[in-house]
Amino acid sequence: NYTGALYHIFKIDDKSELKTDFTFSRYEEDYLNSVLQGNGYRRYEDGLNTKDFTKFYTEYNLTLNDKSSIMVGYGNTWRQIDNEFSARTGPYASSELINDTTEFTLTETRNRFYAYYSRKLNKTLSLKIGAASELSHPKSGELDKTYFIVKPHFDFFVKAHEMLSVKFKYRTYI
């Protein structure tokens, strides 16, 4: 099992920067289990679970002035999950066991685009508005679908006191 990540922040000038990051991870679990049941049966299980995952994001931030900024970005995530499971069951007295094997595979790719505008209205009030869109494509067995969603984004931030801040958020799917 391992995970690796690379990231870079490229400062274009004092008002704009480009951030990128890439992550890869691999998880693998091999297991073996045996059970001798009190009802005269025995059960042997073995399996292998693996998960591969990548994530890539790039984001551009532009400060328009000391009160306003724009953020635009793209993200891609990919994952593949493979599970294999085998169970053998039978009575103690028999040399024959009933074998049951199950396999499951899921592959999914997601692409996300987003843009936000942030504005400080005064010392105590600020807002952030924008939207994200996402294209998702999961595949597993007979399932092979493509989904597209748009997510409006609205945040309103109130700093009522140095020890009290309140953020109102609106998120939904269209």
GROMACS .gro file of C-alpha atoms in nm:
model
  174
    1ASN     CA    1   0.000   0.000   0.000
    2TYR     CA    2   0.134   0.339  -0.091
    3THR     CA    3   0.038   0.696  -0.172
    4GLY     CA    4   0.236   0.960  -0.357
    5ALA     CA    5   0.163   1.326  -0.416
    6LEU     CA    6   0.316   1.606  -0.619
    7TYR     CA    7   0.212   1.968  -0.603
    8HIS     CA    8   0.339   2.298  -0.729
    9ILE     CA    9   0.240   2.661  -0.678
   10PHE     CA   10   0.351   2.885  -0.962
   11LYS     CA   11   0.340   3.252  -0.863
   12ILE     CA   12   0.281   3.428  -1.197
   13ASP     CA   13   0.295   3.775  -1.045
   14ASP     CA   14   0.187   3.940  -0.720
   15LYS     CA   15  -0.182   3.913  -0.819
   16SER     CA   16  -0.207   3.569  -0.976
   17GLU     CA   17  -0.094   3.214  -0.916
   18LEU     CA   18  -0.145   2.868  -1.062
   19LYS     CA   19  -0.169   2.567  -0.829
   20THR     CA   20  -0.146   2.206  -0.943
   21ASP     CA   21  -0.148   1.880  -0.754
   22PHE     CA   22  -0.143   1.513  -0.845
   23THR     CA   23  -0.203   1.221  -0.608
   24PHE     CA   24  -0.180   0.848  -0.671
   25SER     CA   25  -0.260   0.576  -0.423
   26ARG     CA   26  -0.272   0.198  -0.430
   27TYR     CA   27  -0.430  -0.019  -0.165
   28GLU     CA   28  -0.420  -0.398  -0.160
   29GLU     CA   29  -0.549  -0.641   0.100
   30ASP     CA   30  -0.513  -1.018   0.074
   31TYR     CA   31  -0.704  -1.209   0.339
   32LEU     CA   32  -0.762  -1.568   0.453
   33ASN     CA   33  -1.013  -1.681   0.714
   34SER     CA   34  -1.134  -2.019   0.840
   35VAL     CA   35  -1.425  -2.093   1.073
   36LEU     CA   36  -1.523  -2.419   1.238
   37GLN     CA   37  -1.889  -2.380   1.322
   38GLY     CA   38  -2.061  -2.545   1.618
   39ASN     CA   39  -2.328  -2.697   1.392
   40GLY     CA   40  -2.081  -2.937   1.231
   41TYR     CA   41  -1.983  -2.720   0.934
   42ARG     CA   42  -1.655  -2.560   0.832
   43ARG     CA   43  -1.600  -2.252   0.616
   44TYR     CA   44  -1.286  -2.127   0.444
   45GLU     CA   45  -1.271  -1.777   0.294
   46ASP     CA   46  -1.007  -1.599   0.092
   47GLY     CA   47  -1.003  -1.287  -0.117
   48LEU     CA   48  -0.817  -0.996  -0.261
   49ASN     CA   49  -0.926  -0.631  -0.247
   50THR     CA   50  -0.743  -0.366  -0.450
   51LYS     CA   51  -0.808   0.002  -0.503
   52ASP     CA   52  -0.618   0.236  -0.734
   53PHE     CA   53  -0.688   0.608  -0.721
   54THR     CA   54  -0.558   0.921  -0.896
   55LYS     CA   55  -0.652   1.284  -0.845
   56PHE     CA   56  -0.533   1.581  -1.049
   57TYR     CA   57  -0.632   1.944  -0.988
   58THR     CA   58  -0.518   2.270  -1.136
   59GLU     CA   59  -0.647   2.605  -1.013
   60TYR     CA   60  -0.588   2.964  -1.119
   61ASN     CA   61  -0.635   3.243  -0.862
   62LEU     CA   62  -0.647   3.608  -0.962
   63THR     CA   63  -0.668   3.894  -0.713
   64LEU     CA   64  -0.854   4.178  -0.883
   65ASN     CA   65  -0.803   4.423  -0.596
   66ASP     CA   66  -0.782   4.413  -0.217
   67LYS     CA   67  -1.155   4.323  -0.197
   68SER     CA   68  -1.219   4.094  -0.497
   69SER     CA   69  -1.074   3.774  -0.639
   70ILE     CA   70  -1.155   3.506  -0.895
   71MET     CA   71  -1.077   3.135  -0.877
   72VAL     CA   72  -1.109   2.901  -1.179
   73GLY     CA   73  -1.016   2.536  -1.180
   74TYR     CA   74  -1.032   2.186  -1.324
   75GLY     CA   75  -1.013   1.854  -1.144
   76ASN     CA   76  -0.999   1.492  -1.250
   77THR     CA   77  -1.035   1.189  -1.026
   78TRP     CA   78  -1.015   0.826  -1.129
   79ARG     CA   79  -1.058   0.512  -0.925
   80GLN     CA   80  -1.072   0.140  -0.986
   81ILE     CA   81  -1.186  -0.108  -0.724
   82ASP     CA   82  -1.143  -0.484  -0.770
   83ASN     CA   83  -1.273  -0.735  -0.515
   84GLU     CA   84  -1.244  -1.112  -0.543
   85PHE     CA   85  -1.399  -1.335  -0.277
   86SER     CA   86  -1.412  -1.713  -0.251
   87ALA     CA   87  -1.584  -1.920   0.019
   88ARG     CA   88  -1.582  -2.298   0.058
   89THR     CA   89  -1.834  -2.453   0.298
   90GLY     CA   90  -1.919  -2.810   0.399
   91PRO     CA   91  -1.968  -3.052   0.685
   92TYR     CA   92  -1.670  -3.179   0.890
   93ALA     CA   93  -1.735  -3.538   0.782
   94SER     CA   94  -1.726  -3.467   0.407
   95SER     CA   95  -1.420  -3.400   0.194
   96GLU     CA   96  -1.634  -3.212  -0.058
   97LEU     CA   97  -1.693  -2.841  -0.010
   98ILE     CA   98  -1.940  -2.611  -0.183
   99ASN     CA   99  -1.747  -2.332  -0.355
  100ASP     CA  100  -1.887  -1.982  -0.404
  101THR     CA  101  -1.681  -1.715  -0.581
  102THR     CA  102  -1.772  -1.349  -0.625
  103GLU     CA  103  -1.593  -1.079  -0.824
  104PHE     CA  104  -1.669  -0.707  -0.832
  105THR     CA  105  -1.504  -0.433  -1.038
  106LEU     CA  106  -1.586  -0.062  -1.043
  107THR     CA  107  -1.411   0.201  -1.252
  108GLU     CA  108  -1.509   0.567  -1.225
  109THR     CA  109  -1.380   0.886  -1.384
  110ARG     CA  110  -1.490   1.234  -1.276
  111ASN     CA  111  -1.410   1.566  -1.443
  112ARG     CA  112  -1.493   1.887  -1.260
  113PHE     CA  113  -1.481   2.251  -1.374
  114TYR     CA  114  -1.544   2.537  -1.133
  115ALA     CA  115  -1.533   2.915  -1.107
  116TYR     CA  116  -1.592   3.141  -0.805
  117TYR     CA  117  -1.593   3.512  -0.738
  118SER     CA  118  -1.513   3.636  -0.385
  119ARG     CA  119  -1.582   3.985  -0.253
  120LYS     CA  120  -1.520   4.152   0.084
  121LEU     CA  121  -1.809   4.393   0.130
  122ASN     CA  122  -1.663   4.550   0.444
  123LYS     CA  123  -1.468   4.443   0.755
  124THR     CA  124  -1.745   4.211   0.876
  125LEU     CA  125  -1.923   4.090   0.560
  126SER     CA  126  -1.801   3.891   0.260
  127LEU     CA  127  -1.950   3.666  -0.004
  128LYS     CA  128  -1.847   3.400  -0.252
  129ILE     CA  129  -2.057   3.305  -0.555
  130GLY     CA  130  -1.995   3.067  -0.839
  131ALA     CA  131  -2.066   2.725  -0.979
  132ALA     CA  132  -1.910   2.389  -1.045
  133SER     CA  133  -2.002   2.133  -1.309
  134GLU     CA  134  -1.910   1.768  -1.293
  135LEU     CA  135  -1.913   1.486  -1.545
  136SER     CA  136  -1.904   1.142  -1.385
  137HIS     CA  137  -1.871   0.806  -1.560
  138PRO     CA  138  -1.901   0.494  -1.338
  139LYS     CA  139  -1.870   0.145  -1.491
  140SER     CA  140  -1.941  -0.181  -1.311
  141GLY     CA  141  -2.073  -0.495  -1.474
  142GLU     CA  142  -2.386  -0.394  -1.665
  143LEU     CA  143  -2.372  -0.038  -1.529
  144ASP     CA  144  -2.217   0.206  -1.775
  145LYS     CA  145  -2.362   0.552  -1.715
  146THR     CA  146  -2.259   0.912  -1.762
  147TYR     CA  147  -2.390   1.181  -1.528
  148PHE     CA  148  -2.365   1.558  -1.561
  149ILE     CA  149  -2.449   1.795  -1.276
  150VAL     CA  150  -2.418   2.166  -1.211
  151LYS     CA  151  -2.368   2.286  -0.854
  152PRO     CA  152  -2.444   2.652  -0.774
  153HIS     CA  153  -2.239   2.789  -0.486
  154PHE     CA  154  -2.317   3.079  -0.255
  155ASP     CA  155  -2.144   3.166   0.075
  156PHE     CA  156  -2.220   3.465   0.293
  157PHE     CA  157  -1.977   3.526   0.579
  158VAL     CA  158  -2.046   3.747   0.881
  159LYS     CA  159  -1.777   3.826   1.136
  160ALA     CA  160  -1.999   3.950   1.416
  161HIS     CA  161  -1.721   3.967   1.674
  162GLU     CA  162  -1.357   3.863   1.694
  163MET     CA  163  -1.478   3.544   1.871
  164LEU     CA  164  -1.794   3.488   1.663
  165SER     CA  165  -1.816   3.420   1.291
  166VAL     CA  166  -2.112   3.282   1.099
  167LYS     CA  167  -2.108   3.142   0.746
  168PHE     CA  168  -2.429   3.082   0.551
  169LYS     CA  169  -2.389   2.831   0.266
  170TYR     CA  170  -2.614   2.736  -0.020
  171ARG     CA  171  -2.537   2.425  -0.222
  172THR     CA  172  -2.763   2.224  -0.451
  173TYR     CA  173  -2.759   2.009  -0.762
  174ILE     CA  174  -2.924   2.102  -1.088
   0.00000   0.00000   0.00000
